[in-house]
Coordinates of C-alpha atoms in Angstrom, one line a residue:
Chain A
E3 CA 0.0 0.0 0.0
D4 CA 1.3 3.4 -1.0
Q5 CA 1.9 5.8 1.9
V6 CA 2.8 9.5 2.2
T7 CA 3.8 11.4 5.3
Q8 CA 4.3 15.2 5.3
S9 CA 6.1 17.3 7.8
P10 CA 5.8 19.6 9.6
E11 CA 2.0 19.7 10.0
A12 CA 2.1 23.5 10.3
L13 CA 4.8 26.0 9.6
R14 CA 4.9 29.7 10.4
L15 CA 7.5 31.9 8.6
Q16 CA 8.3 35.5 8.5
E17 CA 8.2 37.1 5.1
G18 CA 11.5 36.4 3.4
E19 CA 12.4 33.5 5.7
S20 CA 13.2 30.6 3.4
S21 CA 12.4 27.0 4.5
S22 CA 11.5 23.5 3.2
L23 CA 8.6 21.2 3.5
N24 CA 9.1 17.4 3.6
C25 CA 7.2 14.6 1.9
S26 CA 8.3 11.0 2.7
Y27 CA 6.8 8.2 0.7
T28 CA 6.7 4.5 0.3
V29 CA 5.5 3.1 -3.0
S30 CA 5.9 -0.2 -4.8
G31 CA 6.9 1.6 -8.0
L32 CA 6.7 5.3 -8.5
R33 CA 4.9 6.7 -11.5
G34 CA 5.0 10.2 -10.2
L35 CA 5.1 12.5 -7.2
F36 CA 2.9 15.5 -7.2
W37 CA 2.8 18.8 -5.3
Y38 CA -0.4 20.7 -5.0
R39 CA -1.3 24.0 -3.2
Q40 CA -4.7 24.3 -1.6
D41 CA -6.3 27.5 -0.3
P42 CA -9.1 27.4 2.3
G43 CA -12.4 26.4 0.8
K44 CA -10.9 25.6 -2.7
G45 CA -9.7 22.6 -4.6
P46 CA -6.0 21.8 -4.9
E47 CA -4.0 23.7 -7.5
F48 CA -1.4 21.7 -9.4
L49 CA 2.2 22.8 -8.9
F50 CA 4.7 20.1 -9.9
T51 CA 5.2 16.5 -11.1
L52 CA 8.5 14.7 -10.4
Y53 CA 9.2 11.3 -11.9
S54 CA 12.7 10.2 -10.9
A55 CA 15.3 10.7 -8.2
G56 CA 17.4 13.7 -8.8
E57 CA 14.8 15.6 -10.7
E58 CA 14.1 19.2 -9.7
K59 CA 11.4 21.7 -10.8
E60 CA 11.0 25.4 -10.1
K61 CA 8.2 27.9 -10.3
E62 CA 8.7 31.4 -8.9
R63 CA 9.7 31.0 -5.3
L64 CA 9.0 27.3 -5.2
K65 CA 11.5 24.5 -6.0
A66 CA 10.6 20.8 -5.7
T67 CA 13.2 18.0 -5.4
L68 CA 13.0 14.3 -5.3
T69 CA 15.0 11.4 -3.9
K70 CA 14.1 7.7 -3.7
K71 CA 12.4 8.1 -0.4
E72 CA 11.3 11.7 -0.1
S73 CA 10.6 15.0 -1.8
F74 CA 11.2 18.5 -0.6
L75 CA 9.4 21.7 -1.5
H76 CA 11.8 24.6 -0.9
I77 CA 10.3 28.0 -0.5
T78 CA 12.7 30.9 -1.1
A79 CA 11.9 34.4 0.4
P80 CA 8.2 33.6 0.9
K81 CA 5.5 36.2 0.7
P82 CA 2.2 36.3 2.6
E83 CA 0.4 35.2 -0.6
D84 CA 2.3 31.9 -0.4
S85 CA 0.3 31.0 2.7
A86 CA -1.7 27.9 1.9
T87 CA -1.8 24.1 2.6
Y88 CA 0.7 22.3 0.5
L89 CA -0.2 18.7 -0.4
C90 CA 2.1 15.9 -1.6
A91 CA 0.7 12.9 -3.5
V92 CA 2.2 9.8 -5.1
Q93 CA 1.0 7.7 -8.0
G94 CA 2.3 4.1 -7.8
I95 CA 2.3 1.2 -10.2
S96 CA -0.4 -0.4 -8.0
S97 CA -2.8 2.3 -9.0
G98 CA -3.1 0.5 -12.4
S99 CA -4.7 2.2 -15.4
A100 CA -6.8 4.3 -13.1
R101 CA -3.8 6.3 -11.9
Q102 CA -5.1 7.1 -8.5
L103 CA -3.3 9.4 -6.2
T104 CA -2.4 8.8 -2.5
F105 CA -2.2 12.1 -0.6
G106 CA -0.3 13.1 2.5
S107 CA -2.1 15.1 5.2
G108 CA -0.5 18.4 4.1
T109 CA 1.6 21.2 5.6
Q110 CA -0.2 24.3 6.5
L111 CA 2.1 27.2 5.7
T112 CA 1.5 30.7 7.2
V113 CA 3.8 33.5 6.0
L114 CA 3.6 36.6 8.3
P115 CA 4.2 40.1 6.9
Chain B
G18 CA -5.8 24.9 -19.9
A19 CA -6.9 21.9 -17.8
V20 CA -9.8 23.7 -16.1
V21 CA -12.3 21.7 -14.1
S22 CA -15.5 23.2 -12.8
Q23 CA -18.0 22.0 -10.1
H24 CA -21.6 23.0 -9.5
P25 CA -22.9 24.0 -7.1
S26 CA -20.1 25.5 -5.1
R27 CA -22.2 25.4 -1.9
V28 CA -25.5 23.5 -1.0
I29 CA -27.5 23.3 2.1
C30 CA -30.2 20.7 2.3
K31 CA -32.5 19.0 4.7
S32 CA -31.9 15.5 6.1
G33 CA -33.3 12.8 3.8
T34 CA -33.1 14.7 0.5
S35 CA -30.8 13.9 -2.4
V36 CA -28.2 16.3 -3.7
K37 CA -26.5 16.2 -7.1
I38 CA -23.0 17.6 -7.7
E39 CA -21.7 18.1 -11.3
C40 CA -18.0 18.0 -12.3
R41 CA -17.0 19.2 -15.8
S42 CA -13.7 19.3 -17.6
L43 CA -14.0 22.5 -19.6
D44 CA -11.1 22.3 -22.1
F45 CA -10.1 18.7 -22.3
Q46 CA -11.7 15.3 -22.4
A47 CA -11.4 13.2 -19.3
T48 CA -11.7 9.4 -19.6
T49 CA -11.3 9.2 -15.8
M50 CA -12.6 11.4 -13.1
F51 CA -12.2 11.0 -9.3
W52 CA -14.4 12.0 -6.4
Y53 CA -12.8 13.0 -3.1
R54 CA -14.2 14.0 0.3
Q55 CA -12.3 16.3 2.7
F56 CA -13.1 16.9 6.3
P57 CA -11.9 20.1 8.1
K58 CA -8.1 20.1 8.7
Q59 CA -7.8 16.7 6.9
S60 CA -6.4 15.6 3.6
L61 CA -8.3 14.4 0.6
M62 CA -9.9 10.9 0.8
L63 CA -10.6 9.2 -2.5
M64 CA -14.2 8.0 -2.6
A65 CA -14.5 6.6 -6.1
T66 CA -13.0 6.5 -9.6
S67 CA -15.3 7.2 -12.4
N68 CA -14.7 6.0 -16.0
E69 CA -16.7 7.3 -18.9
G70 CA -19.3 4.8 -20.0
S71 CA -18.7 2.3 -17.2
K72 CA -19.6 1.7 -13.6
A73 CA -17.6 3.6 -11.0
T74 CA -15.1 1.9 -8.8
Y75 CA -15.7 2.7 -5.1
E76 CA -13.1 2.7 -2.3
Q77 CA -13.5 0.4 0.6
G78 CA -16.0 1.8 3.1
V79 CA -17.8 4.0 0.6
E80 CA -21.5 3.0 0.0
K81 CA -22.1 2.9 -3.7
D82 CA -25.9 3.0 -3.2
K83 CA -25.6 6.2 -1.2
F84 CA -23.0 8.0 -3.4
L85 CA -24.3 7.4 -7.0
I86 CA -21.8 8.3 -9.6
N87 CA -22.5 8.8 -13.3
H88 CA -19.9 9.5 -16.0
A89 CA -22.1 10.0 -19.0
S90 CA -19.7 11.8 -21.2
L91 CA -16.0 12.6 -21.5
T92 CA -16.5 16.0 -19.9
L93 CA -19.1 15.4 -17.2
S94 CA -19.4 13.3 -14.1
T95 CA -22.0 13.6 -11.4
L96 CA -22.1 12.6 -7.8
T97 CA -25.5 12.2 -6.2
V98 CA -25.7 11.9 -2.4
T99 CA -28.9 10.1 -1.7
S100 CA -30.9 10.5 1.4
A101 CA -28.3 12.8 2.9
H102 CA -27.8 13.0 6.6
P103 CA -25.8 15.4 8.7
E104 CA -22.8 13.1 8.8
D105 CA -22.6 13.5 5.0
S106 CA -21.8 17.2 5.5
S107 CA -18.3 17.7 4.0
F108 CA -16.3 19.3 1.2
Y109 CA -16.6 17.2 -2.0
I110 CA -13.9 17.7 -4.7
C111 CA -13.7 16.2 -8.1
S112 CA -10.6 15.8 -10.3
A113 CA -10.2 14.9 -13.9
H114 CA -7.4 13.0 -15.6
P115 CA -6.7 14.1 -19.2
G116 CA -5.3 10.8 -20.2
T117 CA -2.2 12.0 -21.8
Y118 CA -0.7 13.2 -18.6
N119 CA -0.3 11.7 -15.1
E120 CA -1.5 14.8 -13.4
Q121 CA -5.0 15.2 -12.1
F122 CA -6.7 18.6 -12.2
F123 CA -9.1 19.5 -9.5
G124 CA -12.4 21.3 -9.4
P125 CA -13.0 24.1 -6.9
G126 CA -15.0 21.9 -4.6
T127 CA -18.6 21.7 -3.3
R128 CA -19.4 22.5 0.3
L129 CA -22.4 20.3 1.4
T130 CA -24.2 21.0 4.6
V131 CA -27.0 18.7 5.7
L132 CA -29.3 20.1 8.3

């Protein structure tokens, strides 16, 4: 069974204070690891897909990296508008043709001005 | 691109009534759509996988007779909560899989409150 654990559960940063969110996973065969952003009362917004260890992707102040056991979402010089819950999900071979995702519980990020 | 809509965004109903939620992929065809449920401060829990033209596949513990799913076309899936009760109150989110990518794209969610 695929499993995803995210840490910390909550993170408070001052504006400009860089940090990283962790996503540890176990999966029989990784098809992809996904990062989403979710604002309160809204659906998740797609950020990144990572497919293999060593891969990195960037978007504005966000950078996602992947190893064989975990992924990090690095936030550089965050702004208050980066405040949200960040969700990590994996898609394993066991999901078959349906390509279901297994989600972690998320990290609630608050960036203070 | 990859926009998914849901309707309604918010619904309040009385206990015992049925509620239908629509999920549409606006700019792509989705052979597979997913329905999730999210309780406050918790992550998304997959309820069912919906494939166009076939019966939905439900996750363990999800009552298929209570949560009716229809995927009548490549751009529309519906979730009907039958005989809703207060414990069905939750945030329901759909997602759509374009088929050519591994990513799922999510709708904005529907807040259901059963009185």
